[in-house]
Tab-separated table of C-alpha atoms in Angstrom:
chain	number	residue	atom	x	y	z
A	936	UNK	CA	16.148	-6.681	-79.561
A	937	UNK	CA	15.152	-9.900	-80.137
A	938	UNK	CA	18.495	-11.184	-80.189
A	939	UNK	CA	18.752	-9.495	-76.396
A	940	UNK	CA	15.834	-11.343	-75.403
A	941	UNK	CA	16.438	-14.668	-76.234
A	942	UNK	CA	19.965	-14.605	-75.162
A	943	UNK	CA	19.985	-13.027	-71.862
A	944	UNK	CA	16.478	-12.181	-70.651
A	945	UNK	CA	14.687	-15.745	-71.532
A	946	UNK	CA	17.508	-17.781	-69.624
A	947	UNK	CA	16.726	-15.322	-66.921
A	948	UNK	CA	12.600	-16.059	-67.080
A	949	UNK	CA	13.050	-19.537	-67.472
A	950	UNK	CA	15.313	-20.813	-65.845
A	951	UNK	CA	17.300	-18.497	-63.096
A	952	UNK	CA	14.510	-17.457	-61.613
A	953	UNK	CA	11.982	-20.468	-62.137
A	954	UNK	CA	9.082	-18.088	-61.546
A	955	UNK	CA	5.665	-20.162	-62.060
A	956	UNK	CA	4.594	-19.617	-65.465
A	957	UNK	CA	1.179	-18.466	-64.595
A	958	UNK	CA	2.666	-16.010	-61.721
A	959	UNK	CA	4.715	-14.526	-64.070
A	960	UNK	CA	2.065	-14.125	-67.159
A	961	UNK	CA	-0.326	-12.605	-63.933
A	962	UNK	CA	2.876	-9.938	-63.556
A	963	UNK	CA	3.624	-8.934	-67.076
A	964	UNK	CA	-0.399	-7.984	-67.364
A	965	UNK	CA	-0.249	-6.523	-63.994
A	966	UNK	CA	2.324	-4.116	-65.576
A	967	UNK	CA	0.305	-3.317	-68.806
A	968	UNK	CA	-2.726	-2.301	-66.709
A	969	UNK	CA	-1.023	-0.095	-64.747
A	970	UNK	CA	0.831	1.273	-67.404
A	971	UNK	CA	-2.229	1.486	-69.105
A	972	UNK	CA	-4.455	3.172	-66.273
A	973	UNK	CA	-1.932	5.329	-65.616
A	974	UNK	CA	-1.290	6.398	-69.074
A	975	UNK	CA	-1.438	10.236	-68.980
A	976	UNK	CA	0.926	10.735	-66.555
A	977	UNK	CA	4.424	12.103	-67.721
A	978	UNK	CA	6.428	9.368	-66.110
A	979	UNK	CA	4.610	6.998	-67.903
A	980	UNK	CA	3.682	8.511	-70.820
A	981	UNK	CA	7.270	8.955	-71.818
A	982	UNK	CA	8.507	5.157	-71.275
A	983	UNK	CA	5.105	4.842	-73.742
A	984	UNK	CA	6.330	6.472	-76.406
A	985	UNK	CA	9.687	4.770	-76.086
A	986	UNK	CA	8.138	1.726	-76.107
A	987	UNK	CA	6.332	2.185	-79.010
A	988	UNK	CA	8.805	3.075	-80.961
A	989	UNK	CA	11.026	0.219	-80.841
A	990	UNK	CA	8.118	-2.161	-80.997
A	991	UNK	CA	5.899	-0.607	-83.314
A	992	UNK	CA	5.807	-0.570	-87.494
A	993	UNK	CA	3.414	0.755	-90.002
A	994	UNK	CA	3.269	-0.026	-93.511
A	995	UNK	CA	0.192	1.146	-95.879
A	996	UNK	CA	0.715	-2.376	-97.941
A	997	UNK	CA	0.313	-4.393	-94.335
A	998	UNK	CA	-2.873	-2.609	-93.742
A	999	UNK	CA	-6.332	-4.639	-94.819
A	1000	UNK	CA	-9.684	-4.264	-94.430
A	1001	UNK	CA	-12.012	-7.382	-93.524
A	1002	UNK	CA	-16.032	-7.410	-92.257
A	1003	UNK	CA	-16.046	-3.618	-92.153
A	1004	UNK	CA	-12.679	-3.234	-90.147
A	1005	UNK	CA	-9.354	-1.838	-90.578
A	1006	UNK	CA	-6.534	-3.838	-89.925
A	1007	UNK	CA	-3.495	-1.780	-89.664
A	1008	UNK	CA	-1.282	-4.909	-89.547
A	1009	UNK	CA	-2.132	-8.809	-89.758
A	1010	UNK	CA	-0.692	-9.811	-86.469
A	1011	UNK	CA	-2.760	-10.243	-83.425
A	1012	UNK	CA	-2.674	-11.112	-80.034
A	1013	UNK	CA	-4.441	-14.042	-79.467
A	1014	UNK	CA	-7.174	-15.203	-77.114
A	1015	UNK	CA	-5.908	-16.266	-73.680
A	1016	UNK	CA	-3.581	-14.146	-73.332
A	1017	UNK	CA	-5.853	-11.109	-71.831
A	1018	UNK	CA	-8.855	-12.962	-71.081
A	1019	UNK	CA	-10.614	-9.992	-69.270
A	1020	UNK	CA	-9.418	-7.274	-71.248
A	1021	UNK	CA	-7.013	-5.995	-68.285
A	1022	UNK	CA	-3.941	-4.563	-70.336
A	1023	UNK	CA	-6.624	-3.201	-73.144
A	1024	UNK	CA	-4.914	-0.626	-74.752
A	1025	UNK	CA	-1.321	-1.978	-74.082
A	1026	UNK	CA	-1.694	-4.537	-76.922
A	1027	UNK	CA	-1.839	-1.818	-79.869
A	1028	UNK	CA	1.123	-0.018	-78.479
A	1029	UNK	CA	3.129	-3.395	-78.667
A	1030	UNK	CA	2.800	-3.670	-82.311
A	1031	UNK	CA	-0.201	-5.950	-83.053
A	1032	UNK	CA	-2.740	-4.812	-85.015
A	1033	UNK	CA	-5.455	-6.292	-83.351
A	1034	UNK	CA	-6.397	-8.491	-79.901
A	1035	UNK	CA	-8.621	-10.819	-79.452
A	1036	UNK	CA	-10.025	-10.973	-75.425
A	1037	UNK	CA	-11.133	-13.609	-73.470
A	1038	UNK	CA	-11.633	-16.816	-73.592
A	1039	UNK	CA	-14.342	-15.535	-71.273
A	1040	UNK	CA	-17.831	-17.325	-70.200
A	1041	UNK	CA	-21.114	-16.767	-68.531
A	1042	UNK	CA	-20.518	-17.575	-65.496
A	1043	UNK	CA	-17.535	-16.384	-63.397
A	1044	UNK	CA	-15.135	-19.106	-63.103
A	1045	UNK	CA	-11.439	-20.471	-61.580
A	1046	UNK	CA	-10.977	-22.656	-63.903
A	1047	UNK	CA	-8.662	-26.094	-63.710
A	1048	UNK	CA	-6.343	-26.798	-59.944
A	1049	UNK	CA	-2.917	-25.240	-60.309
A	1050	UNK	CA	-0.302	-25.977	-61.624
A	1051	UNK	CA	-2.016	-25.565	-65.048
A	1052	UNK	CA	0.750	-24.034	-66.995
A	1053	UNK	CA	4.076	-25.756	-68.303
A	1054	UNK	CA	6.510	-24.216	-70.433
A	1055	UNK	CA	8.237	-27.019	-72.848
A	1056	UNK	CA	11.638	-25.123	-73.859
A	1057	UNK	CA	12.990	-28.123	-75.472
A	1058	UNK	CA	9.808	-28.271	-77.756
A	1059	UNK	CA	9.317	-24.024	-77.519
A	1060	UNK	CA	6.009	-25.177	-76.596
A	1061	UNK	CA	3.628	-24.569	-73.334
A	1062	UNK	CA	1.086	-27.018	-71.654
A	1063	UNK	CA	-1.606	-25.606	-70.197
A	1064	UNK	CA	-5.169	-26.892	-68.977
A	1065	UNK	CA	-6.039	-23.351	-67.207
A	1066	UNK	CA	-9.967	-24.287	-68.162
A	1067	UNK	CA	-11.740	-20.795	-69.411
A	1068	UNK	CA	-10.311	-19.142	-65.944
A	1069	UNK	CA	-11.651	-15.749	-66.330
A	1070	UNK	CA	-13.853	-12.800	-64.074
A	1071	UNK	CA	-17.304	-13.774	-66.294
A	1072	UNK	CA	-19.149	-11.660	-69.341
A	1073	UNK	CA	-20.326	-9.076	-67.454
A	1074	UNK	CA	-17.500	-7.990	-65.986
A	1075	UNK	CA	-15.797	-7.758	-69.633
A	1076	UNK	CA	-18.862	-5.804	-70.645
A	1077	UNK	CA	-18.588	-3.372	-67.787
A	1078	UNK	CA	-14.701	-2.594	-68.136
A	1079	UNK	CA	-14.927	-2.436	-71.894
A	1080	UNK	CA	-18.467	-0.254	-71.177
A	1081	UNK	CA	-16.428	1.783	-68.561
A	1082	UNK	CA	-13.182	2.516	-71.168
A	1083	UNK	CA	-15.631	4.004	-74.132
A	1084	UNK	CA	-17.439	6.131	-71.366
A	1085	UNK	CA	-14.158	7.911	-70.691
A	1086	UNK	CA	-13.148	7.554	-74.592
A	1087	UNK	CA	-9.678	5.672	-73.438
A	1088	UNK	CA	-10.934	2.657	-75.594
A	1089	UNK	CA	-9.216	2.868	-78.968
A	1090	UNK	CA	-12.014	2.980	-81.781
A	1091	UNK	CA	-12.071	-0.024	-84.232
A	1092	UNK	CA	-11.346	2.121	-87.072
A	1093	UNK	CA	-7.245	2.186	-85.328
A	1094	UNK	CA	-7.935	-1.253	-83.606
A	1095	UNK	CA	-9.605	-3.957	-83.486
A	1096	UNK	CA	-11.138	-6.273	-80.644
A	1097	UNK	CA	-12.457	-9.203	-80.808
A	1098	UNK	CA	-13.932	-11.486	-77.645
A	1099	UNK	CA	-13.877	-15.042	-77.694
A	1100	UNK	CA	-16.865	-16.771	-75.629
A	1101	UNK	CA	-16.668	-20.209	-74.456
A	1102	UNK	CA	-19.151	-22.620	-72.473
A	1103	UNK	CA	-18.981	-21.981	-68.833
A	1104	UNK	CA	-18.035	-25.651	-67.076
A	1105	UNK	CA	-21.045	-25.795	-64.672
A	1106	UNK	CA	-23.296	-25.507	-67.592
A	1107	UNK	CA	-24.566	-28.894	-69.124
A	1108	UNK	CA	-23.643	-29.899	-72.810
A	1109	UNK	CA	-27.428	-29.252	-73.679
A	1110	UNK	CA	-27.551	-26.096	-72.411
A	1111	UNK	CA	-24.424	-24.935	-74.505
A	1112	UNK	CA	-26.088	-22.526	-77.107
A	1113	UNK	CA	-28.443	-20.803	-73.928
A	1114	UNK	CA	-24.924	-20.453	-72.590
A	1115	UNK	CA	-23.344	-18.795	-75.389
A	1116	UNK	CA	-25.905	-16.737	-76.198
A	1117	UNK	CA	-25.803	-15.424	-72.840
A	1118	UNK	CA	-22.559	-14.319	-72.817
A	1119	UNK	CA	-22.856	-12.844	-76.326
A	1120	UNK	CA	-25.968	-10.776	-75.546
A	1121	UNK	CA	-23.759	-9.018	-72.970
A	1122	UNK	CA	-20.976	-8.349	-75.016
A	1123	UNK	CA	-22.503	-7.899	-78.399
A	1124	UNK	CA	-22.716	-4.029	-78.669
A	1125	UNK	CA	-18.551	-4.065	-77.209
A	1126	UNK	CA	-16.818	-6.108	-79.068
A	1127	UNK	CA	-15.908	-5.768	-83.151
A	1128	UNK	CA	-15.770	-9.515	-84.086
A	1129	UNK	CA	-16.981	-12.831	-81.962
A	1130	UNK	CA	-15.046	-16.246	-81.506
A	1131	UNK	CA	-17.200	-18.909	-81.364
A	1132	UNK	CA	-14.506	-20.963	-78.831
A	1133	UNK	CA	-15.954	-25.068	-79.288
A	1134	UNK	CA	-12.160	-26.470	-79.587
A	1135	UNK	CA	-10.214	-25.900	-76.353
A	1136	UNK	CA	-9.194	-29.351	-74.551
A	1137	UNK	CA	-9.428	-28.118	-71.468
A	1138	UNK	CA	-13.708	-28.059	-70.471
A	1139	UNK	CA	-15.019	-31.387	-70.181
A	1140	UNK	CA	-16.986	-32.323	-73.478
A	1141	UNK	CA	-16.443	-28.960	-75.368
A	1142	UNK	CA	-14.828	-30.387	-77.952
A	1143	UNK	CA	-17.529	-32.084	-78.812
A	1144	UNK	CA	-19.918	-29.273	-79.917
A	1145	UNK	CA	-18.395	-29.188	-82.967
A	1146	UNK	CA	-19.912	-31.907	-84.334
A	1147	UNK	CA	-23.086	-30.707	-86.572
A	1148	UNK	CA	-25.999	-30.714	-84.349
A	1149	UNK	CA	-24.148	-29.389	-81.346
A	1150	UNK	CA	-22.429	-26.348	-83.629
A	1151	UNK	CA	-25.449	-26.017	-85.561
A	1152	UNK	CA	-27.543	-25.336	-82.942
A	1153	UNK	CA	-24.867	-22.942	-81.238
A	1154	UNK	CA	-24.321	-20.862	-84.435
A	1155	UNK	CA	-28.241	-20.719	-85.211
A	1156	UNK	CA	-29.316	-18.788	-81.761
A	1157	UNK	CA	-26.310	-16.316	-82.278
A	1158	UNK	CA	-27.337	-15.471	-85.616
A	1159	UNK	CA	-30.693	-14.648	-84.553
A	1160	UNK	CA	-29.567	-12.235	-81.693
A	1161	UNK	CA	-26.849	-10.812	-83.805
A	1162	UNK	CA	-29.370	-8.333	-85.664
A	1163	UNK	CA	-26.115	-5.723	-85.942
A	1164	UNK	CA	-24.307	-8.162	-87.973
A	1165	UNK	CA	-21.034	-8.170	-86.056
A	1166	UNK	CA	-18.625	-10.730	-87.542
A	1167	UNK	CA	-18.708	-14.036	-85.910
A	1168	UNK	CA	-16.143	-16.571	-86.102
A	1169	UNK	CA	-15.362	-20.208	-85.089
A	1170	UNK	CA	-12.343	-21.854	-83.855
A	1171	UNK	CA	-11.236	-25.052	-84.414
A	1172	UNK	CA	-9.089	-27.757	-83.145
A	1173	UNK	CA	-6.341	-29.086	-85.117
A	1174	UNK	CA	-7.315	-32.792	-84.011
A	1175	UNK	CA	-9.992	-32.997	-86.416
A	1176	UNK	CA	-9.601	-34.873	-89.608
A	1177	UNK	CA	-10.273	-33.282	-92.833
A	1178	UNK	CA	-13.878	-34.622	-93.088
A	1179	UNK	CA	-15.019	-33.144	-89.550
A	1180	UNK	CA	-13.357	-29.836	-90.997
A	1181	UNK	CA	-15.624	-29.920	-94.048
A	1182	UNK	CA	-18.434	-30.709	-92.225
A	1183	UNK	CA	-18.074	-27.331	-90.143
A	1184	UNK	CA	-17.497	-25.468	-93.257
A	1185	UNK	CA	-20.764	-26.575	-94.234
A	1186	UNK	CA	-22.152	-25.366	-91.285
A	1187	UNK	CA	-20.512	-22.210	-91.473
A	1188	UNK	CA	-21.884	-21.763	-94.774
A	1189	UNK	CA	-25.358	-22.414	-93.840
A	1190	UNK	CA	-25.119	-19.948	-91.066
A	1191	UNK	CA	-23.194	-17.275	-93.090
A	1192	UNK	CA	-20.528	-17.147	-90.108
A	1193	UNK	CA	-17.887	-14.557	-91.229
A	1194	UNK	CA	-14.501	-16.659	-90.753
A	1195	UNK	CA	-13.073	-19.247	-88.952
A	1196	UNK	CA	-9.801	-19.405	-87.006
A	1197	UNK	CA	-7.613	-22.181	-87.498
A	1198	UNK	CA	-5.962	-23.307	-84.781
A	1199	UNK	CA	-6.439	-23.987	-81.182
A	1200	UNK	CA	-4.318	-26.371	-78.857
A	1201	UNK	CA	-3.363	-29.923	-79.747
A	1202	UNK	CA	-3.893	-33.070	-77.521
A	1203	UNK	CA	-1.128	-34.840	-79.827
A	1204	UNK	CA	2.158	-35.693	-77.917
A	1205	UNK	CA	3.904	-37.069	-81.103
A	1206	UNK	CA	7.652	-35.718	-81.363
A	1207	UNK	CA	7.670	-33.651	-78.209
A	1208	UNK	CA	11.612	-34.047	-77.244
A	1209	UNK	CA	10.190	-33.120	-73.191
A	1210	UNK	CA	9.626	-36.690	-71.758
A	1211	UNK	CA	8.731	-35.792	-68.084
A	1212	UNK	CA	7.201	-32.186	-66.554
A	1213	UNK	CA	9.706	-31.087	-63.859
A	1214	UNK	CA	7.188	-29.136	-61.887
A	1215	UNK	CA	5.215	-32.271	-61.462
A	1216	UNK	CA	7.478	-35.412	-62.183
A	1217	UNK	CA	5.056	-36.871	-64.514
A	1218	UNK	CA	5.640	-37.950	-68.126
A	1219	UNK	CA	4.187	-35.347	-70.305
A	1220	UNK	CA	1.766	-38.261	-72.091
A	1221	UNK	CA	0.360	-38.542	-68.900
A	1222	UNK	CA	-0.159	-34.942	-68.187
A	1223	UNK	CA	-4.160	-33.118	-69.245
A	1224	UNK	CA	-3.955	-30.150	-71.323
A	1225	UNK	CA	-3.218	-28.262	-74.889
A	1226	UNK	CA	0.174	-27.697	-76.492
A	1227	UNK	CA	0.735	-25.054	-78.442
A	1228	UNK	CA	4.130	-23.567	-80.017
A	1229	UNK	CA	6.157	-25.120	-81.953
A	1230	UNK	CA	4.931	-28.752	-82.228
A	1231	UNK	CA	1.285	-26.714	-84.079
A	1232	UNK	CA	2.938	-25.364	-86.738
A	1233	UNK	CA	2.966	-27.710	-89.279
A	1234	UNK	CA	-0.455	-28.710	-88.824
A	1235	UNK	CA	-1.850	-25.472	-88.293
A	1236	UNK	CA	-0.541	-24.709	-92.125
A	1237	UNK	CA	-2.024	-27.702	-93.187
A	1238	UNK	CA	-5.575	-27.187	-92.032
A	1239	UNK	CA	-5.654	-23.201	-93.087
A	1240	UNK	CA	-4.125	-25.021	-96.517
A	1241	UNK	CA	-7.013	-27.480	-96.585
A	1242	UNK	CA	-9.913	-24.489	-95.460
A	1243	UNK	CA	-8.755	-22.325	-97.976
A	1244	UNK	CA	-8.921	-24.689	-100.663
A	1245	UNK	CA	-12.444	-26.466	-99.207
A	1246	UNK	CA	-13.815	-22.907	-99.827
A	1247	UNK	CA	-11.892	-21.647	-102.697
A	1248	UNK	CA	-10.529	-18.492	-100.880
A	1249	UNK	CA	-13.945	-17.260	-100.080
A	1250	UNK	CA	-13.709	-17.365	-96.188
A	1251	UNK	CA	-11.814	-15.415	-94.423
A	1252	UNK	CA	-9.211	-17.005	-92.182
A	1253	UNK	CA	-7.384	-16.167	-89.303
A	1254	UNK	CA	-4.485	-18.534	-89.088
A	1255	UNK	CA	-2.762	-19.044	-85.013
A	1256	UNK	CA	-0.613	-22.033	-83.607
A	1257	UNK	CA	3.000	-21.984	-83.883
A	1258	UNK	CA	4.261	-18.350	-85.115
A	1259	UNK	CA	8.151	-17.532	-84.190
A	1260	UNK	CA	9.191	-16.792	-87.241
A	1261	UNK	CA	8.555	-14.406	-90.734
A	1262	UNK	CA	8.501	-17.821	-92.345
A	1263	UNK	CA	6.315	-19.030	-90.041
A	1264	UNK	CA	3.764	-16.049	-90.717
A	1265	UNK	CA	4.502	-16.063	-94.595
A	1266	UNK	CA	3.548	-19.656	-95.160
A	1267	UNK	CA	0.251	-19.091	-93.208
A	1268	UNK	CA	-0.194	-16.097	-94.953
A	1269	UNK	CA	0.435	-17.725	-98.313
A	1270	UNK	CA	-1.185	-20.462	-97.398
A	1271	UNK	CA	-4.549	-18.617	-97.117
A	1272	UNK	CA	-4.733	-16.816	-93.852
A	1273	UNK	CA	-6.132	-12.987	-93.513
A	1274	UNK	CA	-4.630	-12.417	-90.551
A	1275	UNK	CA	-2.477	-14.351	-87.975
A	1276	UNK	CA	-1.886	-14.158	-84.006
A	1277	UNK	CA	0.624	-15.234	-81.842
A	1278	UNK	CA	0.960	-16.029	-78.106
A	1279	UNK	CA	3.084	-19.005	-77.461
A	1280	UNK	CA	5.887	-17.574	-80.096
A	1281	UNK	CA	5.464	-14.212	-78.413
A	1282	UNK	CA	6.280	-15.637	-75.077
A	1283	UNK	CA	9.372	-17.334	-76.398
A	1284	UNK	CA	10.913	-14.612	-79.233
A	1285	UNK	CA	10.197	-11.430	-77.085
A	1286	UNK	CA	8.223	-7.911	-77.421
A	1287	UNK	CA	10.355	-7.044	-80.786
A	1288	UNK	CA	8.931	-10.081	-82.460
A	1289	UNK	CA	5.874	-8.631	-83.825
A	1290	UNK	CA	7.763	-5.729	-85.652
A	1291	UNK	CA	10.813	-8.155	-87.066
A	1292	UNK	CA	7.520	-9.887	-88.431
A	1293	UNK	CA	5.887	-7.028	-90.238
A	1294	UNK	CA	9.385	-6.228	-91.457
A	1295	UNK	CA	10.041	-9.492	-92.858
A	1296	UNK	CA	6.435	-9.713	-94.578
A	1297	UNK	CA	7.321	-6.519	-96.457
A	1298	UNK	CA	10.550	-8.050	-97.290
A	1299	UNK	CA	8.852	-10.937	-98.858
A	1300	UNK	CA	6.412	-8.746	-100.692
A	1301	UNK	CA	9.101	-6.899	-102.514
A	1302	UNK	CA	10.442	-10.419	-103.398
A	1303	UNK	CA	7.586	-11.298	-104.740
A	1304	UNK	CA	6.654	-8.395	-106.432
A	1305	UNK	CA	3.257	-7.744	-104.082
A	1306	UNK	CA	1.418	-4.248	-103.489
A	1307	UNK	CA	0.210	-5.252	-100.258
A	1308	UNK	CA	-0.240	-8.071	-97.920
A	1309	UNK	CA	-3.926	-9.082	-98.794
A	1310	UNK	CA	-2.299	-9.979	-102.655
A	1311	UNK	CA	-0.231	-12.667	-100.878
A	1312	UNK	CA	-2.985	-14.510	-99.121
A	1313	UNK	CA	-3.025	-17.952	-100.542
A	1314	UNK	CA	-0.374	-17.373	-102.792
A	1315	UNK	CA	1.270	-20.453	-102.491
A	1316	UNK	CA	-1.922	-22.142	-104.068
A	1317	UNK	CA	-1.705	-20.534	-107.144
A	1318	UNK	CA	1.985	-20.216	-107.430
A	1319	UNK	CA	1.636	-24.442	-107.135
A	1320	UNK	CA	-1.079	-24.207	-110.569
């Protein structure tokens, strides 16, 4: 299958019929939701069972258990993908084993001027300054509210959510952690982990809450409200050196924040072989916005690599930039990540990629001799002792 996509149907996508990257990402979750809200009926239940059989795998030794949930698989969809939750209950019957919604703030928002996203096939990477477009909190809250009310909402104990909040633009820097705790008030009681979102390029001065006083303060009002102890995260940009890392690991520490997720987009341009953005006839160094794919890889790895030793395996990481590959998931797996997500790598290897993944993984764990997947996170640091 994945040899069928990349082949015939990606050339297709890409470049025959030059559909606008966002258009066409607006029309693949247009399809999911309908699938999805028309889910009982028999002529689209049975393309739904299809479906899932090609694309999905189970495997007791995949399966893990972190903060209280079950994890049937380590690969998840990650955040930007389904900002406001619209294909819900497509993502499990894909393959992953859990989705993360949103980025979604406060206040309803557009987001950045279109064209916002770029797909960089020479680099199987993609631009994109879309800016925390999404419908707002409350209407995540209501269609997540509205799902459990009719009990189409798969339970945490089979799947996992999580919702990643970011800082609405129109707010001011100051008035970040009012912000977030806004959004997190309306969404606490839905979702089954948080993302603390500081690290995306793409809001003016967001970024720059993760310094100490700015995260501190952020991570200090959510712990108060969060008196049900759902697991909240933070995300991080790759741009960071090591000692801005270790700083927010401190933080996280003092906070007792459950994990971290290493990485968002990049702002680096190094190596890209795309010199110039056809849609807009600019050089790509000269063009706002993250990169993810390919070109996040390495450095994603080393930054889960450096976390993971920082904290001597003790918190729990969810490792994301630059997945296409079983390698690719192994050495962030082995390198000290829980779990993993994809998007980018999803986009470019196809629907079958997420069970050639969990096939691979099992692979490696007979190689290695492993019981289960949780026995090979951060392997690679003591196989290097």
């Amino acid at each position: 299958m994945l040899n069928i996509y990349r082949s015939i149907l990606l050339p297709i996508i890409f470049s025959g019929l030059k559909a606008d990257p966002e258009w066409a990402h607006h029309q693949v979750l247009n399809i999911l939701n309908f699938m999805d809200t028309y889910s009982n009926s028999q002529s689209i239940s049975i393309p739904q069972t299809i479906i899932e059989k090609f694309l999905c795998f189970e495997d007791t030794r995949l399966e893990q258990n972190l903060w209280g949930l079950n994890f049937k698989n380590p690969v998840g969809l990650a955040a930007g993908y389904d900002k406001d939750g619209l294909a819900i209950n497509a993502w499990p019957r894909l393959g992953f084993g859990f989705a993360e919604l949103g980025t979604v703030t406060f206040h309803k928002q557009p987001g950045n001027p279109q064209p916002r996203l770029f797909r960089l096939p020479k680099d199987s990477a993609v631009l994109n300054r879309m800016g925390f477009n999404n419908q707002g909190a409350a209407a995540l809250a209501e269609r997540l509210q509205n799902q459990r009310k009719t009990n189409s909402l798969i339970p945490p104990s089979l799947f996992p959510y999580g919702v990643n909040i970011g800082k609405s633009k129109i707010t001011d820097l100051e008035a970040a952690p009012t912000d977030y705790l806004d959004s997190f008030r309306l969404l606490k009681s839905l979702g089954d982990y948080f993302v603390v979102n500081v690290s995306s390029p793409n809001t003016p001065g967001l970024r720059s809450l993760q310094n100490a006083e700015s995260l501190s303060k952020i991570l200090s009002v959510l712990q108060q409200e969060n008196q049900s102890n759902k697991p909240i995260l933070v995300k991080i940009a790759p741009d960071l050196e090591d000692e801005a890392i270790a700083s927010i690991l401190e933080i996280i520490k003092e906070y007792k924040i459950s994990g971290i997720i290493a990485t968002n987009t990049t702002i680096n341009r190094e190596g890209l072989k795309t010199k110039i953005i056809s849609r807009t006839g600019k050089k790509v160094t000269e063009e706002l916005g993250g990169i993810s794919g390919a070109p996040l890889t390495k450095r994603s790895t080393e930054i889960i690599k450096f976390i993971w030793q920082k904290t001597e395996g003790k918190l729990p990481i969810i490792g994301v930039g630059g997945i296409f590959t079983v390698e690719d998931a192994w050495d962030k797996i082995t390198a000290g990540a829980s779990l993993i997500q994809v998007y980018t790598g999803w986009v470019y290897q196809g629907p079958g990629m997420v069970k050639h993944i969990l096939q691979g993984l099992l692979k490696k764990l007979d190689e290695q001799g492993l019981n289960s997947i949780s026995e090979a996170v951060g392997l690679a640091h003591h196989n290097s002792v």
